PDB file of C-alpha atoms in Angstrom:
ATOM      1  CA  MET W   1      77.309  58.780-171.001  1.00 81.00           C
ATOM      2  CA  VAL W   2      78.589  60.136-167.874  1.00 81.00           C
ATOM      3  CA  ASN W   3      76.320  62.666-167.320  1.00 85.00           C
ATOM      4  CA  LYS W   4      73.517  59.239-167.170  1.00 88.00           C
ATOM      5  CA  ILE W   5      76.490  57.547-164.488  1.00 87.00           C
ATOM      6  CA  LEU W   6      76.519  61.360-163.091  1.00 85.00           C
ATOM      7  CA  PHE W   7      73.214  61.262-163.082  1.00 87.00           C
ATOM      8  CA  ILE W   8      71.923  58.247-161.349  1.00 90.00           C
ATOM      9  CA  LEU W   9      74.557  58.195-158.913  1.00 87.00           C
ATOM     10  CA  GLY W  10      73.689  62.049-158.361  1.00 88.00           C
ATOM     11  CA  GLY W  11      69.747  60.339-157.839  1.00 89.00           C
ATOM     12  CA  ILE W  12      71.363  57.742-155.625  1.00 92.00           C
ATOM     13  CA  VAL W  13      72.934  60.338-153.556  1.00 91.00           C
ATOM     14  CA  PHE W  14      69.769  61.860-153.153  1.00 90.00           C
ATOM     15  CA  MET W  15      67.760  59.142-151.812  1.00 92.00           C
ATOM     16  CA  ILE W  16      70.328  58.804-149.388  1.00 93.00           C
ATOM     17  CA  VAL W  17      70.577  62.164-147.778  1.00 92.00           C
ATOM     18  CA  LEU W  18      66.474  61.969-148.261  1.00 90.00           C
ATOM     19  CA  ALA W  19      66.298  58.904-146.772  1.00 92.00           C
ATOM     20  CA  ALA W  20      68.647  59.993-144.386  1.00 90.00           C
ATOM     21  CA  ALA W  21      67.169  63.656-143.286  1.00 90.00           C
ATOM     22  CA  VAL W  22      63.749  61.304-142.901  1.00 92.00           C
ATOM     23  CA  GLY W  23      65.470  57.850-140.631  1.00 92.00           C
ATOM     24  CA  LEU W  24      67.215  61.458-138.894  1.00 91.00           C
ATOM     25  CA  GLY W  25      63.075  62.996-139.062  1.00 92.00           C
ATOM     26  CA  VAL W  26      61.570  60.012-137.348  1.00 93.00           C
ATOM     27  CA  TRP W  27      64.819  59.668-135.038  1.00 93.00           C
ATOM     28  CA  ALA W  28      63.889  63.605-133.634  1.00 93.00           C
ATOM     29  CA  TYR W  29      60.761  62.725-133.565  1.00 93.00           C
ATOM     30  CA  SER W  30      60.869  59.681-132.074  1.00 94.00           C
ATOM     31  CA  LEU W  31      63.734  61.436-128.919  1.00 93.00           C
ATOM     32  CA  ASN W  32      61.276  63.887-128.632  1.00 94.00           C
ATOM     33  CA  ILE W  33      58.342  62.060-127.425  1.00 95.00           C
ATOM     34  CA  GLN W  34      60.746  60.416-125.887  1.00 94.00           C
ATOM     35  CA  LEU W  35      62.300  63.424-123.667  1.00 94.00           C
ATOM     36  CA  THR W  36      58.001  65.107-123.169  1.00 95.00           C
ATOM     37  CA  GLN W  37      57.343  61.581-121.451  1.00 95.00           C
ATOM     38  CA  ALA W  38      60.769  61.825-119.353  1.00 94.00           C
ATOM     39  CA  ARG W  39      60.101  65.274-117.769  1.00 95.00           C
ATOM     40  CA  THR W  40      56.394  64.026-117.302  1.00 94.00           C
ATOM     41  CA  ASP W  41      58.200  61.397-115.008  1.00 93.00           C
ATOM     42  CA  TYR W  42      59.809  63.562-113.807  1.00 94.00           C
ATOM     43  CA  GLN W  43      57.736  65.944-113.161  1.00 94.00           C
ATOM     44  CA  THR W  44      55.968  63.071-111.313  1.00 94.00           C
ATOM     45  CA  LEU W  45      58.691  62.195-109.181  1.00 93.00           C
ATOM     46  CA  LYS W  46      59.197  65.913-107.882  1.00 92.00           C
ATOM     47  CA  SER W  47      55.194  65.873-107.020  1.00 92.00           C
ATOM     48  CA  GLY W  48      55.690  62.639-105.003  1.00 92.00           C
ATOM     49  CA  ASN W  49      59.383  62.917-103.874  1.00 93.00           C
ATOM     50  CA  GLU W  50      57.488  66.695-102.141  1.00 93.00           C
ATOM     51  CA  LYS W  51      54.582  64.752-100.723  1.00 93.00           C
ATOM     52  CA  LEU W  52      57.216  62.717 -99.469  1.00 92.00           C
ATOM     53  CA  ASN W  53      59.044  64.796 -98.234  1.00 93.00           C
ATOM     54  CA  SER W  54      56.115  66.846 -96.519  1.00 93.00           C
ATOM     55  CA  SER W  55      54.639  63.689 -95.386  1.00 93.00           C
ATOM     56  CA  TYR W  56      58.038  62.817 -93.729  1.00 93.00           C
ATOM     57  CA  ASN W  57      58.816  66.593 -92.478  1.00 93.00           C
ATOM     58  CA  ASP W  58      54.877  66.259 -90.469  1.00 92.00           C
ATOM     59  CA  LEU W  59      56.266  62.709 -89.582  1.00 93.00           C
ATOM     60  CA  ASN W  60      58.767  64.339 -88.000  1.00 93.00           C
ATOM     61  CA  THR W  61      56.681  66.797 -85.831  1.00 94.00           C
ATOM     62  CA  GLU W  62      54.489  64.362 -85.235  1.00 94.00           C
ATOM     63  CA  SER W  63      57.983  62.658 -83.424  1.00 94.00           C
ATOM     64  CA  SER W  64      59.317  65.291 -81.437  1.00 94.00           C
ATOM     65  CA  LYS W  65      55.600  65.793 -80.014  1.00 94.00           C
ATOM     66  CA  THR W  66      55.672  62.469 -78.913  1.00 95.00           C
ATOM     67  CA  GLN W  67      58.711  62.242 -77.443  1.00 95.00           C
ATOM     68  CA  ALA W  68      57.899  65.109 -75.263  1.00 94.00           C
ATOM     69  CA  ASP W  69      54.593  63.936 -74.040  1.00 94.00           C
ATOM     70  CA  LEU W  70      56.775  60.256 -73.611  1.00 95.00           C
ATOM     71  CA  THR W  71      58.878  62.443 -71.193  1.00 95.00           C
ATOM     72  CA  ASP W  72      56.106  63.917 -69.688  1.00 95.00           C
ATOM     73  CA  ALA W  73      54.316  60.726 -69.199  1.00 95.00           C
ATOM     74  CA  GLN W  74      57.553  59.961 -67.863  1.00 96.00           C
ATOM     75  CA  ALA W  75      58.171  62.710 -65.112  1.00 95.00           C
ATOM     76  CA  GLN W  76      54.628  61.848 -64.057  1.00 96.00           C
ATOM     77  CA  ILE W  77      54.331  58.447 -63.235  1.00 96.00           C
ATOM     78  CA  GLU W  78      57.884  58.884 -61.400  1.00 95.00           C
ATOM     79  CA  ASN W  79      55.768  62.089 -59.544  1.00 96.00           C
ATOM     80  CA  LEU W  80      53.167  59.336 -59.363  1.00 95.00           C
ATOM     81  CA  GLN W  81      55.295  56.335 -58.340  1.00 96.00           C
ATOM     82  CA  GLY W  82      57.579  58.899 -55.181  1.00 95.00           C
ATOM     83  CA  GLN W  83      53.273  59.617 -54.166  1.00 95.00           C
ATOM     84  CA  LEU W  84      52.568  56.271 -54.250  1.00 95.00           C
ATOM     85  CA  LYS W  85      55.893  55.298 -51.828  1.00 96.00           C
ATOM     86  CA  LYS W  86      55.178  58.253 -49.977  1.00 95.00           C
ATOM     87  CA  ALA W  87      50.870  56.883 -49.988  1.00 95.00           C
ATOM     88  CA  GLN W  88      52.517  53.542 -48.946  1.00 95.00           C
ATOM     89  CA  GLU W  89      55.051  54.700 -46.123  1.00 95.00           C
ATOM     90  CA  ASP W  90      52.600  57.242 -44.396  1.00 92.00           C
ATOM     91  CA  ASN W  91      49.679  53.776 -44.626  1.00 94.00           C
ATOM     92  CA  ASP W  92      52.610  51.678 -42.820  1.00 93.00           C
ATOM     93  CA  SER W  93      52.747  54.186 -40.749  1.00 90.00           C
ATOM     94  CA  LEU W  94      49.490  54.182 -40.277  1.00 89.00           C
ATOM     95  CA  ASN W  95      49.122  50.557 -39.823  1.00 92.00           C
ATOM     96  CA  ALA W  96      52.289  50.674 -36.745  1.00 88.00           C
ATOM     97  CA  ARG W  97      49.772  52.964 -34.971  1.00 87.00           C
ATOM     98  CA  ILE W  98      46.763  51.307 -35.255  1.00 89.00           C
ATOM     99  CA  ALA W  99      48.627  47.917 -33.784  1.00 87.00           C
ATOM    100  CA  ALA W 100      49.682  50.516 -30.765  1.00 84.00           C
ATOM    101  CA  ILE W 101      45.964  51.583 -30.716  1.00 86.00           C
ATOM    102  CA  GLN W 102      45.380  48.286 -30.793  1.00 88.00           C
ATOM    103  CA  GLY W 103      47.377  47.037 -28.171  1.00 86.00           C
ATOM    104  CA  LYS W 104      46.419  49.408 -25.526  1.00 86.00           C
ATOM    105  CA  VAL W 105      42.761  49.259 -25.922  1.00 87.00           C
ATOM    106  CA  SER W 106      43.175  45.641 -26.050  1.00 88.00           C
ATOM    107  CA  ILE W 107      44.944  46.465 -22.088  1.00 86.00           C
ATOM    108  CA  LEU W 108      41.735  48.145 -21.112  1.00 84.00           C
ATOM    109  CA  TYR W 109      39.603  45.547 -22.919  1.00 87.00           C
ATOM    110  CA  THR W 110      41.267  43.113 -20.689  1.00 86.00           C
ATOM    111  CA  TRP W 111      40.384  45.094 -16.976  1.00 82.00           C
ATOM    112  CA  GLU W 112      36.949  45.510 -18.384  1.00 82.00           C
ATOM    113  CA  PHE W 113      36.029  41.771 -18.893  1.00 87.00           C
ATOM    114  CA  GLY W 114      39.245  39.783 -18.061  1.00 80.00           C
ATOM    115  CA  THR W 115      40.924  38.507 -15.336  1.00 85.00           C
ATOM    116  CA  GLN W 116      43.039  39.719 -13.817  1.00 84.00           C
ATOM    117  CA  SER W 117      46.108  37.071 -14.320  1.00 86.00           C
ATOM    118  CA  ALA W 118      45.408  38.056 -17.892  1.00 87.00           C
ATOM    119  CA  PHE W 119      45.622  41.583 -17.272  1.00 83.00           C
ATOM    120  CA  ASP W 120      49.296  41.535 -15.677  1.00 85.00           C
ATOM    121  CA  ALA W 121      50.231  39.701 -18.935  1.00 88.00           C
ATOM    122  CA  LYS W 122      48.696  42.020 -20.931  1.00 86.00           C
ATOM    123  CA  ILE W 123      50.593  44.748 -19.230  1.00 87.00           C
ATOM    124  CA  ASN W 124      53.535  42.966 -18.856  1.00 86.00           C
ATOM    125  CA  ALA W 125      52.766  42.136 -23.253  1.00 85.00           C
ATOM    126  CA  SER W 126      52.752  45.579 -23.576  1.00 84.00           C
ATOM    127  CA  GLY W 127      56.590  46.033 -24.307  1.00 83.00           C
ATOM    128  CA  ASP W 128      55.741  50.321 -22.457  1.00 85.00           C
ATOM    129  CA  ASP W 129      58.420  50.459 -19.725  1.00 89.00           C
ATOM    130  CA  GLN W 130      56.502  53.704 -18.186  1.00 89.00           C
ATOM    131  CA  LEU W 131      53.557  51.431 -17.976  1.00 86.00           C
ATOM    132  CA  LYS W 132      55.147  48.206 -15.901  1.00 88.00           C
ATOM    133  CA  GLN W 133      56.188  50.885 -13.875  1.00 91.00           C
ATOM    134  CA  LEU W 134      53.052  52.598 -12.797  1.00 89.00           C
ATOM    135  CA  TRP W 135      50.976  49.402 -13.123  1.00 87.00           C
ATOM    136  CA  THR W 136      54.044  47.767 -10.912  1.00 89.00           C
ATOM    137  CA  THR W 137      53.170  51.602  -8.415  1.00 91.00           C
ATOM    138  CA  TRP W 138      50.016  51.640  -8.348  1.00 86.00           C
ATOM    139  CA  GLN W 139      50.067  46.855  -7.151  1.00 87.00           C
ATOM    140  CA  LYS W 140      52.499  47.702  -4.179  1.00 90.00           C
ATOM    141  CA  THR W 141      50.205  51.025  -3.200  1.00 90.00           C
ATOM    142  CA  LYS W 142      46.726  50.714  -4.248  1.00 87.00           C
ATOM    143  CA  SER W 143      46.703  54.564  -3.587  1.00 88.00           C
ATOM    144  CA  GLN W 144      43.753  55.884  -5.467  1.00 89.00           C
ATOM    145  CA  ASP W 145      46.403  58.937  -6.540  1.00 89.00           C
ATOM    146  CA  ASP W 146      48.977  56.152  -8.605  1.00 85.00           C
ATOM    147  CA  ASN W 147      45.834  54.624  -9.685  1.00 86.00           C
ATOM    148  CA  ILE W 148      44.261  58.087 -11.526  1.00 88.00           C
ATOM    149  CA  LYS W 149      48.290  58.278 -12.571  1.00 87.00           C
ATOM    150  CA  PHE W 150      48.015  54.537 -14.657  1.00 86.00           C
ATOM    151  CA  TRP W 151      44.426  55.365 -16.052  1.00 86.00           C
ATOM    152  CA  ASP W 152      45.552  58.777 -16.782  1.00 86.00           C
ATOM    153  CA  TYR W 153      48.268  58.002 -18.994  1.00 87.00           C
ATOM    154  CA  ILE W 154      46.553  54.522 -20.521  1.00 86.00           C
ATOM    155  CA  ILE W 155      44.022  56.951 -22.163  1.00 85.00           C
ATOM    156  CA  GLN W 156      47.128  59.174 -23.430  1.00 86.00           C
ATOM    157  CA  SER W 157      48.924  57.163 -24.910  1.00 85.00           C
ATOM    158  CA  ILE W 158      46.056  56.134 -26.719  1.00 83.00           C
ATOM    159  CA  ALA W 159      45.039  59.714 -27.504  1.00 83.00           C
ATOM    160  CA  ASP W 160      49.399  59.969 -28.682  1.00 82.00           C
ATOM    161  CA  THR W 161      49.659  57.228 -30.362  1.00 81.00           C
ATOM    162  CA  ALA W 162      46.151  58.218 -32.415  1.00 79.00           C
ATOM    163  CA  GLY W 163      47.969  61.401 -32.971  1.00 76.00           C
ATOM    164  CA  LEU W 164      44.687  63.105 -31.025  1.00 75.00           C
ATOM    165  CA  SER W 165      44.985  66.234 -28.523  1.00 69.00           C
ATOM    166  CA  LEU W 166      43.249  65.239 -25.843  1.00 61.00           C
ATOM    167  CA  SER W 167      43.616  66.005 -21.993  1.00 56.00           C
ATOM    168  CA  PRO W 168      41.646  64.525 -19.281  1.00 51.00           C
ATOM    169  CA  ASN W 169      40.786  66.846 -17.086  1.00 50.00           C
ATOM    170  CA  LEU W 170      39.317  64.489 -13.967  1.00 42.00           C
ATOM    171  CA  VAL W 171      39.763  60.986 -13.184  1.00 42.00           C
ATOM    172  CA  LEU W 172      37.381  60.230 -10.635  1.00 42.00           C
ATOM    173  CA  ASN W 173      37.023  56.257  -8.907  1.00 44.00           C
ATOM    174  CA  GLY W 174      39.213  55.786 -12.435  1.00 46.00           C
ATOM    175  CA  ALA W 175      36.063  57.392 -14.491  1.00 47.00           C
ATOM    176  CA  LEU W 176      37.233  59.421 -17.114  1.00 49.00           C
ATOM    177  CA  ILE W 177      35.473  62.858 -15.985  1.00 47.00           C
ATOM    178  CA  GLY W 178      35.732  64.723 -19.389  1.00 44.00           C
ATOM    179  CA  LEU W 179      38.183  65.717 -22.336  1.00 42.00           C
ATOM    180  CA  VAL W 180      39.100  68.261 -23.950  1.00 41.00           C
ATOM    181  CA  VAL W 181      39.994  68.334 -27.677  1.00 38.00           C
TER     182      VAL W 181
END
């Protein structure tokens, strides 16, 4: 009987060991499948990470290029603003010169088509002391030489204001005979 009990106990132990071995085998198989899946997921994540790193590097390169382009554009804007400021200054200078020329030409126009009093008023309003002095001298002397000096000065001042290098050759009876350009 002891043999039978030992035999039954041995059979139960054998069954337990066999069940444990089968359980461990199933568990090892399950872990192997999970490990294989984890390796696949890891490779997928690693590939995705490499793509993200590549994209990140590309964006950094593009950002550097864009930053350089922005710096160039800002430098160009500053240059253009400087050119615009200079052009505006030139324009203001030209407008001032045009206004001065118009003032001198209006004196000539008033001489030709206006009255003596209007001409006197234009001369006095001109703000040109030398012109006033030449006019006063001519009014006092009524000489041909003072007349020529007066008209030479008006024409030369218009040419100077316009930036032209004109010099009257001869003026007879108030009429300009020739100009050298």
